[in-house]
Short mmCIF file of C-alpha atoms in Angstrom, two decimals:
data_model
loop_
_atom_site.label_atom_id
_atom_site.label_comp_id
_atom_site.label_asym_id
_atom_site.label_seq_id
_atom_site.Cartn_x
_atom_site.Cartn_y
_atom_site.Cartn_z
CA MET A 10 -43.19 -81.37 158.58
CA THR A 11 -41.36 -78.29 161.17
CA ALA A 12 -35.68 -70.27 167.31
CA ARG A 13 -32.95 -71.39 169.07
CA SER A 14 -30.32 -69.15 170.79
CA THR A 15 -29.50 -66.52 173.34
CA ARG A 16 -31.04 -63.25 172.37
CA CYS A 17 -28.60 -60.97 170.56
CA THR A 18 -30.76 -59.24 167.99
CA THR A 19 -34.44 -59.40 167.17
CA ALA A 20 -36.23 -59.48 163.88
CA ALA A 21 -39.61 -60.64 162.66
CA LYS A 22 -39.63 -64.42 162.13
CA THR A 23 -41.72 -67.73 162.40
CA ARG A 24 -40.89 -71.41 162.87
CA THR A 25 -40.74 -74.73 161.87
CA SER A 26 -43.45 -76.83 163.57
CA ARG A 27 -41.64 -76.69 168.37
CA LEU A 28 -44.46 -74.30 176.77
CA ALA A 29 -45.50 -70.63 178.44
CA ALA A 30 -44.30 -67.19 177.39
CA VAL A 31 -43.13 -68.37 173.99
CA ALA A 32 -46.46 -68.90 172.33
CA ALA A 33 -47.29 -65.27 172.97
CA ILE A 34 -43.96 -64.26 171.49
CA ALA A 35 -44.48 -66.61 168.58
CA VAL A 36 -47.85 -65.21 167.65
CA ALA A 37 -47.10 -61.57 168.27
CA GLY A 38 -44.03 -61.47 166.11
CA SER A 39 -41.22 -63.93 166.33
CA MET A 40 -37.65 -63.38 167.27
CA LEU A 41 -34.85 -64.38 165.01
CA LEU A 42 -31.93 -64.91 167.31
CA THR A 43 -28.56 -65.40 165.73
CA ALA A 44 -24.91 -65.83 166.51
CA CYS A 45 -25.47 -66.49 170.20
CA GLY A 46 -24.40 -69.56 172.04
CA ASP A 47 -23.74 -71.07 175.44
CA GLN A 48 -27.33 -72.04 176.04
CA THR A 49 -27.04 -75.41 177.70
CA ASP A 50 -25.12 -76.18 180.86
CA SER A 51 -23.39 -79.50 180.84
CA ALA A 52 -20.59 -81.36 182.53
CA THR A 53 -17.69 -79.37 181.09
CA LYS A 54 -17.33 -75.59 181.03
CA GLY A 55 -14.07 -75.21 179.18
CA GLY A 56 -11.91 -77.23 176.83
CA GLY A 57 -11.82 -80.98 177.25
CA THR A 58 -8.90 -82.72 178.93
CA ALA A 59 -7.54 -86.22 179.06
CA ALA A 60 -8.68 -86.33 182.70
CA ASN A 61 -12.34 -85.86 181.78
CA SER A 62 -14.24 -88.53 183.73
CA ALA A 63 -17.53 -88.43 181.80
CA PRO A 64 -18.55 -91.98 180.79
CA LEU A 65 -18.42 -91.40 177.02
CA PHE A 66 -15.87 -88.59 176.67
CA SER A 67 -13.35 -90.92 175.03
CA LYS A 68 -15.86 -91.75 172.28
CA LEU A 69 -15.78 -88.19 170.94
CA PRO A 70 -13.52 -87.02 168.10
CA ALA A 71 -10.27 -85.42 169.28
CA ASP A 72 -11.24 -81.93 168.11
CA ILE A 73 -14.47 -82.03 170.10
CA GLN A 74 -12.61 -83.32 173.17
CA LYS A 75 -10.14 -80.45 172.87
CA ALA A 76 -12.83 -77.80 172.40
CA GLY A 77 -15.05 -79.17 175.18
CA VAL A 78 -18.04 -78.00 173.15
CA ILE A 79 -20.48 -79.38 170.61
CA LYS A 80 -21.86 -76.51 168.53
CA VAL A 81 -25.59 -76.96 167.93
CA GLY A 82 -27.58 -75.28 165.16
CA THR A 83 -31.25 -74.71 165.95
CA ASP A 84 -34.24 -72.48 165.23
CA ALA A 85 -35.43 -71.44 168.67
CA SER A 86 -38.97 -70.44 167.78
CA TYR A 87 -40.67 -73.77 168.30
CA ALA A 88 -42.04 -74.17 171.81
CA PRO A 89 -41.97 -76.47 173.63
CA MET A 90 -39.16 -78.07 171.64
CA GLU A 91 -36.84 -75.07 171.57
CA PHE A 92 -37.57 -71.43 172.28
CA THR A 93 -36.08 -68.39 173.98
CA GLU A 94 -37.06 -67.35 177.48
CA GLY A 95 -35.21 -64.82 179.60
CA GLY A 96 -32.44 -64.53 177.03
CA LYS A 97 -31.77 -68.27 177.02
CA ILE A 98 -32.76 -71.13 174.75
CA VAL A 99 -34.93 -73.60 176.66
CA GLY A 100 -37.21 -76.50 175.86
CA VAL A 101 -37.23 -80.21 175.18
CA ASP A 102 -34.18 -80.25 172.93
CA PRO A 103 -31.91 -78.17 175.20
CA ASP A 104 -32.88 -80.38 178.17
CA ILE A 105 -32.09 -83.55 176.23
CA ALA A 106 -28.83 -81.96 175.10
CA ALA A 107 -27.89 -81.17 178.71
CA ALA A 108 -28.37 -84.83 179.61
CA LEU A 109 -26.29 -85.91 176.60
CA GLY A 110 -23.59 -83.47 177.65
CA LYS A 111 -23.24 -85.11 181.05
CA GLN A 112 -22.60 -88.45 179.39
CA LEU A 113 -20.14 -87.01 176.87
CA GLY A 114 -18.39 -84.54 179.18
CA VAL A 115 -18.81 -81.53 176.90
CA LYS A 116 -21.15 -78.58 176.66
CA PHE A 117 -23.82 -78.32 173.98
CA GLU A 118 -23.74 -74.71 172.76
CA PHE A 119 -26.91 -73.68 170.94
CA VAL A 120 -26.89 -71.08 168.15
CA SER A 121 -30.12 -69.96 166.50
CA GLY A 122 -30.73 -69.43 162.82
CA THR A 123 -33.42 -69.88 160.18
CA PHE A 124 -34.59 -73.46 159.88
CA ASP A 125 -33.99 -73.83 156.16
CA GLY A 126 -30.32 -72.89 156.61
CA LEU A 127 -29.49 -75.36 159.38
CA ILE A 128 -28.25 -78.23 157.23
CA THR A 129 -26.06 -75.79 155.33
CA SER A 130 -24.48 -74.81 158.66
CA LEU A 131 -23.32 -78.42 159.00
CA GLU A 132 -21.90 -78.48 155.49
CA THR A 133 -19.91 -75.30 156.09
CA GLY A 134 -18.67 -76.47 159.50
CA ARG A 135 -20.28 -73.63 161.44
CA GLN A 136 -22.13 -76.17 163.56
CA ASP A 137 -21.29 -79.71 164.63
CA ILE A 138 -24.88 -80.95 164.87
CA VAL A 139 -28.42 -79.73 164.27
CA MET A 140 -30.97 -80.25 167.04
CA SER A 141 -34.13 -78.49 165.99
CA SER A 142 -37.12 -80.84 165.86
CA MET A 143 -35.95 -81.84 162.40
CA THR A 144 -37.77 -84.72 160.80
CA ASP A 145 -35.56 -87.56 159.63
CA ASN A 146 -36.44 -88.44 156.05
CA LYS A 147 -34.73 -89.88 153.00
CA LYS A 148 -34.66 -86.53 151.22
CA ARG A 149 -32.54 -84.97 153.94
CA GLN A 150 -30.42 -88.10 154.36
CA GLU A 151 -29.56 -88.05 150.66
CA GLY A 152 -29.37 -84.27 150.13
CA LEU A 153 -32.27 -84.04 147.67
CA ASP A 154 -34.66 -81.20 146.87
CA ASP A 155 -38.42 -81.57 146.41
CA ASP A 156 -37.91 -82.75 142.83
CA GLY A 157 -35.38 -85.40 143.79
CA LYS A 158 -32.42 -83.39 142.50
CA LYS A 159 -29.13 -83.74 144.35
CA ILE A 160 -28.34 -80.43 146.07
CA GLY A 161 -26.05 -81.55 148.89
CA LYS A 162 -24.28 -84.55 150.34
CA GLY A 163 -27.04 -85.17 152.86
CA VAL A 164 -26.81 -85.78 156.61
CA ASP A 165 -27.09 -88.64 159.07
CA PHE A 166 -29.69 -88.59 161.84
CA VAL A 167 -29.62 -89.91 165.38
CA ASP A 168 -33.34 -90.37 165.97
CA TYR A 169 -34.56 -89.24 169.41
CA PHE A 170 -38.24 -88.21 169.22
CA SER A 171 -41.43 -89.39 167.54
CA SER A 172 -44.38 -87.22 166.59
CA GLY A 173 -47.27 -86.83 164.21
CA VAL A 174 -48.49 -83.55 162.74
CA SER A 175 -51.66 -81.60 163.46
CA LEU A 176 -53.55 -78.67 162.02
CA LEU A 177 -53.69 -75.46 164.06
CA VAL A 178 -56.65 -73.20 163.33
CA LYS A 179 -58.18 -70.07 164.78
CA LYS A 180 -60.13 -70.60 168.00
CA GLY A 181 -63.66 -71.74 167.24
CA ASN A 182 -62.55 -73.19 163.89
CA PRO A 183 -64.60 -70.68 161.86
CA GLN A 184 -63.84 -72.44 158.55
CA GLY A 185 -64.86 -75.87 159.83
CA VAL A 186 -61.52 -77.51 159.03
CA ASP A 187 -61.16 -81.10 160.23
CA SER A 188 -58.65 -82.56 157.76
CA LEU A 189 -56.24 -81.66 154.98
CA ASP A 190 -58.95 -82.27 152.41
CA ASP A 191 -60.98 -79.42 153.93
CA LEU A 192 -58.21 -77.00 152.92
CA CYS A 193 -58.84 -77.15 149.18
CA GLY A 194 -59.87 -73.73 147.88
CA LYS A 195 -58.41 -72.04 150.96
CA THR A 196 -55.16 -70.39 152.07
CA VAL A 197 -52.76 -71.91 154.59
CA ALA A 198 -49.63 -70.62 156.32
CA VAL A 199 -46.50 -72.61 157.15
CA GLN A 200 -42.82 -72.29 157.98
CA ARG A 201 -40.59 -72.44 154.95
CA GLY A 202 -38.27 -75.41 154.51
CA THR A 203 -40.18 -77.75 156.80
CA ILE A 204 -41.84 -81.07 156.09
CA TYR A 205 -45.11 -79.28 156.83
CA GLU A 206 -44.60 -77.19 153.74
CA ASP A 207 -44.04 -80.43 151.82
CA THR A 208 -47.30 -81.82 153.23
CA PHE A 209 -49.21 -78.74 152.10
CA LYS A 210 -47.62 -78.96 148.65
CA ALA A 211 -48.73 -82.57 148.34
CA GLN A 212 -52.24 -81.57 149.39
CA ALA A 213 -52.23 -78.71 146.86
CA ALA A 214 -51.53 -81.22 144.08
CA LYS A 215 -54.38 -83.35 145.36
CA CYS A 216 -56.73 -80.35 145.40
CA GLY A 217 -56.06 -79.68 141.71
CA SER A 218 -58.15 -76.86 140.25
CA ASN A 219 -59.76 -76.23 143.64
CA LYS A 220 -56.54 -74.43 144.46
CA LEU A 221 -54.86 -74.57 147.83
CA THR A 222 -52.79 -71.42 148.33
CA ILE A 223 -49.67 -71.81 150.47
CA GLN A 224 -48.05 -68.84 152.20
CA ALA A 225 -44.56 -69.79 153.46
CA PHE A 226 -42.72 -67.78 156.13
CA ASP A 227 -39.26 -67.81 157.68
CA THR A 228 -40.68 -68.69 161.08
CA ASP A 229 -43.68 -70.55 162.40
CA ALA A 230 -44.52 -67.55 164.57
CA GLU A 231 -45.25 -65.59 161.41
CA ALA A 232 -47.46 -68.38 160.13
CA GLN A 233 -49.36 -68.41 163.41
CA THR A 234 -49.84 -64.65 163.21
CA ARG A 235 -51.29 -65.04 159.73
CA VAL A 236 -53.81 -67.62 160.95
CA LYS A 237 -54.73 -65.55 163.99
CA ALA A 238 -55.36 -62.51 161.76
CA GLY A 239 -57.61 -64.54 159.47
CA GLY A 240 -55.32 -64.32 156.43
CA ALA A 241 -54.92 -68.11 156.43
CA VAL A 242 -57.19 -70.85 157.74
CA ALA A 243 -54.56 -73.20 159.17
CA ASP A 244 -50.94 -73.81 160.10
CA LEU A 245 -49.35 -77.24 160.38
CA ASN A 246 -47.07 -78.35 163.23
CA ASP A 247 -45.86 -81.33 165.17
CA TYR A 248 -48.62 -82.33 167.57
CA PRO A 249 -46.76 -81.39 170.81
CA VAL A 250 -46.03 -77.94 169.39
CA ALA A 251 -49.55 -77.36 168.09
CA ALA A 252 -51.03 -78.48 171.41
CA TYR A 253 -48.69 -76.17 173.34
CA ILE A 254 -49.52 -73.18 171.17
CA ALA A 255 -53.25 -73.83 171.50
CA LYS A 256 -52.90 -74.12 175.28
CA THR A 257 -50.78 -71.02 175.86
CA SER A 258 -51.30 -68.42 173.14
CA GLY A 259 -53.66 -65.70 174.29
CA GLY A 260 -54.39 -67.71 177.42
CA GLY A 261 -55.76 -70.49 175.25
CA ASN A 262 -58.09 -68.17 173.34
CA ASP A 263 -56.21 -67.82 170.03
CA PHE A 264 -56.03 -71.29 168.50
CA GLU A 265 -57.23 -74.87 168.64
CA VAL A 266 -55.98 -78.17 167.26
CA VAL A 267 -58.31 -79.99 164.87
CA GLY A 268 -58.44 -83.42 163.27
CA ASN A 269 -56.25 -86.41 163.99
CA GLN A 270 -52.47 -86.63 164.05
CA THR A 271 -51.10 -87.73 160.69
CA ASP A 272 -47.72 -88.70 159.27
CA VAL A 273 -46.21 -89.92 162.53
CA GLY A 274 -42.45 -89.96 162.08
CA LEU A 275 -39.07 -89.61 163.73
CA MET A 276 -37.13 -86.46 164.55
CA GLY A 277 -33.37 -86.70 164.49
CA ILE A 278 -30.18 -84.97 165.57
CA ALA A 279 -28.50 -84.19 162.26
CA VAL A 280 -24.77 -84.81 161.83
CA SER A 281 -22.56 -84.40 158.78
CA LYS A 282 -21.96 -87.68 156.95
CA ASP A 283 -18.20 -87.27 157.34
CA LYS A 284 -18.48 -87.10 161.17
CA THR A 285 -19.44 -90.68 161.88
CA GLN A 286 -17.46 -90.79 165.14
CA LEU A 287 -19.43 -87.85 166.51
CA ARG A 288 -22.69 -89.38 165.27
CA ASP A 289 -21.96 -92.69 166.97
CA ALA A 290 -20.94 -90.98 170.23
CA VAL A 291 -24.22 -89.04 170.29
CA LYS A 292 -26.16 -92.24 169.61
CA GLU A 293 -24.40 -94.03 172.47
CA ALA A 294 -25.07 -91.08 174.79
CA LEU A 295 -28.76 -91.10 173.83
CA ASP A 296 -29.05 -94.78 174.61
CA ALA A 297 -27.38 -94.10 177.98
CA ILE A 298 -29.84 -91.38 179.00
CA ILE A 299 -32.78 -93.49 177.86
CA LYS A 300 -31.48 -96.28 180.09
CA ASP A 301 -30.78 -94.10 183.16
CA GLY A 302 -34.12 -92.25 182.98
CA THR A 303 -32.88 -88.68 182.38
CA TYR A 304 -34.35 -88.73 178.88
CA ALA A 305 -37.78 -89.60 180.27
CA GLU A 306 -37.43 -86.84 182.88
CA ALA A 307 -36.75 -84.24 180.16
CA LEU A 308 -39.83 -85.28 178.20
CA LYS A 309 -42.04 -85.38 181.31
CA LYS A 310 -41.01 -81.82 182.21
CA TRP A 311 -42.57 -80.59 178.96
CA ASP A 312 -45.53 -83.02 178.91
CA VAL A 313 -44.39 -84.84 175.76
CA GLU A 314 -43.80 -88.34 177.17
CA GLY A 315 -45.91 -89.82 174.39
CA SER A 316 -43.21 -88.92 171.88
CA ALA A 317 -40.44 -90.94 173.53
CA VAL A 318 -38.40 -93.46 171.56
CA LYS A 319 -37.36 -96.74 173.17
CA SER A 320 -33.82 -96.70 171.79
CA ALA A 321 -31.56 -94.58 169.63
CA THR A 322 -31.51 -95.34 165.93
CA ILE A 323 -29.63 -93.95 162.94
CA ASN A 324 -31.41 -92.89 159.75
CA ALA A 325 -34.58 -94.80 160.63
CA GLY A 326 -36.82 -92.11 159.11
CA LYS A 327 -38.68 -92.74 155.88
#
């Protein structure tokens, strides 16, 4: 429905619906962090070698083995999933990536950019994968826009996380919002290019003449700021993200989560359709860390155990 990299430059920005200092950063004015990498420590620090003893190193494509790095596109403004703290990208996704890296024997190097440009970064070869709390759906798998028009070749997903979405409103819920239907005739804020924007668009059609106005921003932090200032009544995020923001922003005094989770779905690690060997290696590594317990440890660290998947799947999103 939904900033990721070492801090190089800063600019105003907001997310795409992903625990501590970040919420304050997100609401105050988000950071757009670009062209920075080397965020996640893993088993290998340099180029790969034939002597690499990681269990699944041999499953990787030769170019990845040689480089010793998997380049990861992300939008690190989505705590607790991925955000920047102390000049480093941290969160659920980087911790899962670190565990994957130990199985594969390479380093996952995170680079932050705007969410709606992440799939393009795969198509141009700038990144090898996208790991950014991205919902796996048929539109992205097939490279379609909102109208069903073909705009790209699409991507494959290795599904690793499950979550529903929740509404985030100003503390005290002054507009009495409890569901999407309560938004008709009001203004909402959301991160551009996310499934949350799609959800609001679908609700706007349902509202009809009782117009729902949607304000879309580059980052979720900007959307949060709009809600906090009273310019919009609600933002929409994955439940773990919304709950984290409500708990941490302004010491828990800025926002609250309302209503029930809806549209529970899968998040996936996106891989170009012409890199099936890399996709399958990542899937096998995910199954390995689920089996050995390091996946569960990463989720427990961020209090999101309820979003665990039982096994890795490919393109299981709807």
